[in-house]
Tab-separated table of C-alpha atoms in Angstrom:
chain	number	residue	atom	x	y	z
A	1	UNK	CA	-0.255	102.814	72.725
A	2	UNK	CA	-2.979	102.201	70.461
A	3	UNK	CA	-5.292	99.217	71.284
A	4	UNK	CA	-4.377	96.697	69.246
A	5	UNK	CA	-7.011	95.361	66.560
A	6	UNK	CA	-8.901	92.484	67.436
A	7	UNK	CA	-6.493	89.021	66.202
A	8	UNK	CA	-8.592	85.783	64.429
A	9	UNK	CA	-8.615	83.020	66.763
A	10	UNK	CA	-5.518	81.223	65.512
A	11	UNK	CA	-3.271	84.439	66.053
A	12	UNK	CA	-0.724	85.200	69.297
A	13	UNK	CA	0.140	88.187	69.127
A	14	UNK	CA	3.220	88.948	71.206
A	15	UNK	CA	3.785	92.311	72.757
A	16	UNK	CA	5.498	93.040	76.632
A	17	UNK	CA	4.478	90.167	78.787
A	18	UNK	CA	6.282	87.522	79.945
A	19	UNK	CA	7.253	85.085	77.186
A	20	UNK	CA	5.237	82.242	78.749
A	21	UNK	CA	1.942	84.113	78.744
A	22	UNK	CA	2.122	83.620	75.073
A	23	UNK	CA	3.779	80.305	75.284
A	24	UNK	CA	1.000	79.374	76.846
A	25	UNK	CA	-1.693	80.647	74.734
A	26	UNK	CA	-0.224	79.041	71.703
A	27	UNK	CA	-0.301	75.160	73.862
A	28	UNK	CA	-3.929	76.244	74.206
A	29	UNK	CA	-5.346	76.729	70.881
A	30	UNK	CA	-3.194	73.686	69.895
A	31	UNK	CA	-4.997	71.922	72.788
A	32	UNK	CA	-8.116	73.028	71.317
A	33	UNK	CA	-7.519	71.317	68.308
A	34	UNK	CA	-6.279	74.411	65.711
A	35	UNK	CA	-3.852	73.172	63.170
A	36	UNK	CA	-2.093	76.621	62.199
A	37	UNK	CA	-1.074	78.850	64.927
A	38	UNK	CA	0.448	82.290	63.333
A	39	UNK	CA	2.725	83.852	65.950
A	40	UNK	CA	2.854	87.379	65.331
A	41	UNK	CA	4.880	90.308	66.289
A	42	UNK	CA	6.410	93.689	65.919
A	43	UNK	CA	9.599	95.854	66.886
A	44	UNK	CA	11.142	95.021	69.743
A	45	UNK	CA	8.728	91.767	70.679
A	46	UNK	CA	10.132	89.885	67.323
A	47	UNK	CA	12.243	88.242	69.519
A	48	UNK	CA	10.349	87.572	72.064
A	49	UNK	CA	7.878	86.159	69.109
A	50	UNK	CA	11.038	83.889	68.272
A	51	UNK	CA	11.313	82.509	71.396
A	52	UNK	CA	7.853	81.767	71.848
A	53	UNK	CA	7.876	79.420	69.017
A	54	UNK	CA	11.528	77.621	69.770
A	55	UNK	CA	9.785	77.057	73.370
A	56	UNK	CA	6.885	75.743	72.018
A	57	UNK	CA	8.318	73.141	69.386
A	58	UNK	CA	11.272	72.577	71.537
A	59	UNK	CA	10.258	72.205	74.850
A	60	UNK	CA	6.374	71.969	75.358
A	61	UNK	CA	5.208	70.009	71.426
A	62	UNK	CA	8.185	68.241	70.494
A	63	UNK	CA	7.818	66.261	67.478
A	64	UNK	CA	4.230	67.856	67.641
A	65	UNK	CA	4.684	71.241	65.986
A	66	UNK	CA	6.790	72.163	63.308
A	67	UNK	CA	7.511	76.044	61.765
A	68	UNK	CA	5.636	76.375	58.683
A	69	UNK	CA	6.577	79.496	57.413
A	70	UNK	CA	8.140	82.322	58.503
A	71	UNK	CA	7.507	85.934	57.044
A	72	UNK	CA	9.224	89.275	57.797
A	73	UNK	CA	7.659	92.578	56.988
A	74	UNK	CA	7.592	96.526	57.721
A	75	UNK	CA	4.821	98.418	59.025
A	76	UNK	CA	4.193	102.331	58.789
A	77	UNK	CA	3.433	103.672	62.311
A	78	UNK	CA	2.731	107.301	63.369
A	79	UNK	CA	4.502	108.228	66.812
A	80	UNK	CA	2.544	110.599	69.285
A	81	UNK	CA	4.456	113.522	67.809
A	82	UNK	CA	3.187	113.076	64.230
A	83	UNK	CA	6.476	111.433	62.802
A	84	UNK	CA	6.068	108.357	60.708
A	85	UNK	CA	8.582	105.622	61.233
A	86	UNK	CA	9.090	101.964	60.126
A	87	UNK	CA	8.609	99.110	62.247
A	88	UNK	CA	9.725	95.953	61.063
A	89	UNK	CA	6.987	92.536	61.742
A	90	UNK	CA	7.010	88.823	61.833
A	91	UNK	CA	4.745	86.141	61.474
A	92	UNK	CA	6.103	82.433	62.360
A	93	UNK	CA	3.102	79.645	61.495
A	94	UNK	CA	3.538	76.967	63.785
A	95	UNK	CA	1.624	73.453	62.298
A	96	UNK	CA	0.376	71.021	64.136
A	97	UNK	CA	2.565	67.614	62.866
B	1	UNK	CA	31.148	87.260	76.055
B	2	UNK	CA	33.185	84.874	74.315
B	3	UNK	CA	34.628	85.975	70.692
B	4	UNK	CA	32.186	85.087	67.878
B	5	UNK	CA	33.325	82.186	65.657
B	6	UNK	CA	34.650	84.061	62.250
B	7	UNK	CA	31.640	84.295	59.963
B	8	UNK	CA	32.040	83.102	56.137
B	9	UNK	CA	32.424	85.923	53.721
B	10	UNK	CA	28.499	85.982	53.151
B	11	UNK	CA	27.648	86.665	56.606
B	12	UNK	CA	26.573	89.377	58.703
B	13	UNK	CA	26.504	88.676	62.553
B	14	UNK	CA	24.021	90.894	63.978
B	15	UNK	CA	24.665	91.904	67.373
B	16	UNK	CA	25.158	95.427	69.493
B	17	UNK	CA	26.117	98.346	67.100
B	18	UNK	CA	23.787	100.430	65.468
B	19	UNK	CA	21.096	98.983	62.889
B	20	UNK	CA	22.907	101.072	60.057
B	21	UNK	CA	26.403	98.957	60.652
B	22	UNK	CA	24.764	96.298	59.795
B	23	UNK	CA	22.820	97.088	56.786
B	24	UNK	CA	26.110	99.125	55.366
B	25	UNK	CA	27.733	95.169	55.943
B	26	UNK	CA	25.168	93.716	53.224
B	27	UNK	CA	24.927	96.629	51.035
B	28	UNK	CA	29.196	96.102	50.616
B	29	UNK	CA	28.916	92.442	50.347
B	30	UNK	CA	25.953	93.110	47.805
B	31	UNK	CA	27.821	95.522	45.672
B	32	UNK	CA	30.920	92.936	45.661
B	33	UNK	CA	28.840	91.178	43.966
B	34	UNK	CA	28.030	87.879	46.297
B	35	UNK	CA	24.474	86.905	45.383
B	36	UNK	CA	23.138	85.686	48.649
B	37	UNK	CA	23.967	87.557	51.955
B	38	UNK	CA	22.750	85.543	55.411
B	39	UNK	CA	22.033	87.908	58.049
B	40	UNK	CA	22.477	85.873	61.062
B	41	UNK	CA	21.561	86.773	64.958
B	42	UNK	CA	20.951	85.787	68.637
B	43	UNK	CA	18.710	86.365	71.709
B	44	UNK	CA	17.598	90.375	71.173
B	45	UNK	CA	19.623	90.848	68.439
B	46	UNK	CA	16.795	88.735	66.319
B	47	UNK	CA	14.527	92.256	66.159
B	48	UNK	CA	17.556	94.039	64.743
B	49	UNK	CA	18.513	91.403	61.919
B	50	UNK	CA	15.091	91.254	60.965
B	51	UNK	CA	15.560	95.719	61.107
B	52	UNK	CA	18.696	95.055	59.034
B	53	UNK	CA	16.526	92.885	56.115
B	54	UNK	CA	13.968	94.943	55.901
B	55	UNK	CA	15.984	98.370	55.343
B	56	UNK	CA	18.282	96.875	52.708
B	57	UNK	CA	15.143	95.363	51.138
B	58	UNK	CA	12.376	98.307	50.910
B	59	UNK	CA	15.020	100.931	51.619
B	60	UNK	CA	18.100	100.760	49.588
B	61	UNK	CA	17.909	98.462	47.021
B	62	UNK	CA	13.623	97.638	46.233
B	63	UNK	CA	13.420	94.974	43.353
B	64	UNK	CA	17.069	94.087	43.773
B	65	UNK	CA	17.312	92.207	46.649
B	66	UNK	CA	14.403	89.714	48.078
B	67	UNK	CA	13.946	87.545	51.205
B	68	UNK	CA	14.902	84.088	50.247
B	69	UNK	CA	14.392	82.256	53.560
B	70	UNK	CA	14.150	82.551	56.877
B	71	UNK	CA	15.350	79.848	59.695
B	72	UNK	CA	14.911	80.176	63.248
B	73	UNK	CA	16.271	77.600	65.809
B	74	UNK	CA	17.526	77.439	69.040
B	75	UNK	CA	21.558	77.248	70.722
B	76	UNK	CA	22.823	76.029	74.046
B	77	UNK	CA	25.400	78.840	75.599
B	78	UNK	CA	26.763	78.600	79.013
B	79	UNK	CA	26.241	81.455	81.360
B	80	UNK	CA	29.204	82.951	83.418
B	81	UNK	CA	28.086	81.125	86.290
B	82	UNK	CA	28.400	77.708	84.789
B	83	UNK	CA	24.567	77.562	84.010
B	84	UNK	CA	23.347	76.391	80.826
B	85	UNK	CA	20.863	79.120	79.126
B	86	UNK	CA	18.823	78.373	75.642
B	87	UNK	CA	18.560	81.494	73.037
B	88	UNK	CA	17.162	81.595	69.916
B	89	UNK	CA	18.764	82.320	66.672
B	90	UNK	CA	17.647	83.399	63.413
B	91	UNK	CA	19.126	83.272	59.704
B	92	UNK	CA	17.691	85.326	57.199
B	93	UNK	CA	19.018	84.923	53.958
B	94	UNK	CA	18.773	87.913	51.008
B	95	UNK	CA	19.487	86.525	47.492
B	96	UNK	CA	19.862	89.337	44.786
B	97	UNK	CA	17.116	89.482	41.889
């Protein structure tokens, strides 16, 4: 895969690890004071992305962090073989409260 | 798994089958005429749904249809073996333009 493109420093952007790895790094820039954290994701990790934010306000920031805003989108990607396909994206804002 | 709860007539529970069932679901209930279609889902089913929005949207019917809102939350389900899991749930709901 493709390295990904650098994200700005209030971005997680969710891929294959473990769902607390990003869990994590979400508490951290909240820790560090950022107001907006955009949780981002695409294909198969939109889930994951889900979770990540449910954890966060439910578990970890309760009370703390709400969901902002929540956008769905579709991204063009070109497979090894040539072949363009869709790939569908989220991006959940989680705001500090 | 247990049986799903029966969905109201503007609902399409995303879960196992291809994405295509799915989106053929919303494109009926569109073309009957209801004017806001939820597309609701669980756990890893969340990527599809989100699949399922964005191929009725951009696919089949551009201008027509629009995201309207999104929810995400979280649900308590019991595990075979008597444990209690939490999974994440999303509703995405498409109102006609």
């Amino acid at each position: 895969m493709a390295q990904a493109a650098p994200q700005p420093s209030n971005t997680v952007l969710v891929g294959k690890k473990n769902v607390m790895n990003y869990v994590l790094a979400v508490l951290t820039l909240v820790h560090q004071g950022v107001n907006e954290v955009i949780v981002k994701a695409r294909g198969r990790a939109i889930s994951k992305a889900v979770d990540v934010a449910e954890i966060v306000k439910s578990r970890f920031l309760p009370g703390k962090v709400a969901v902002k805003d929540i956008k769905i989108g579709s991204q063009t990607v070109t497979n090894p073989d040539g072949r363009q396909a869709r790939v569908s994206t989220i991006e959940i804002v989680l705001a500090a409260q």
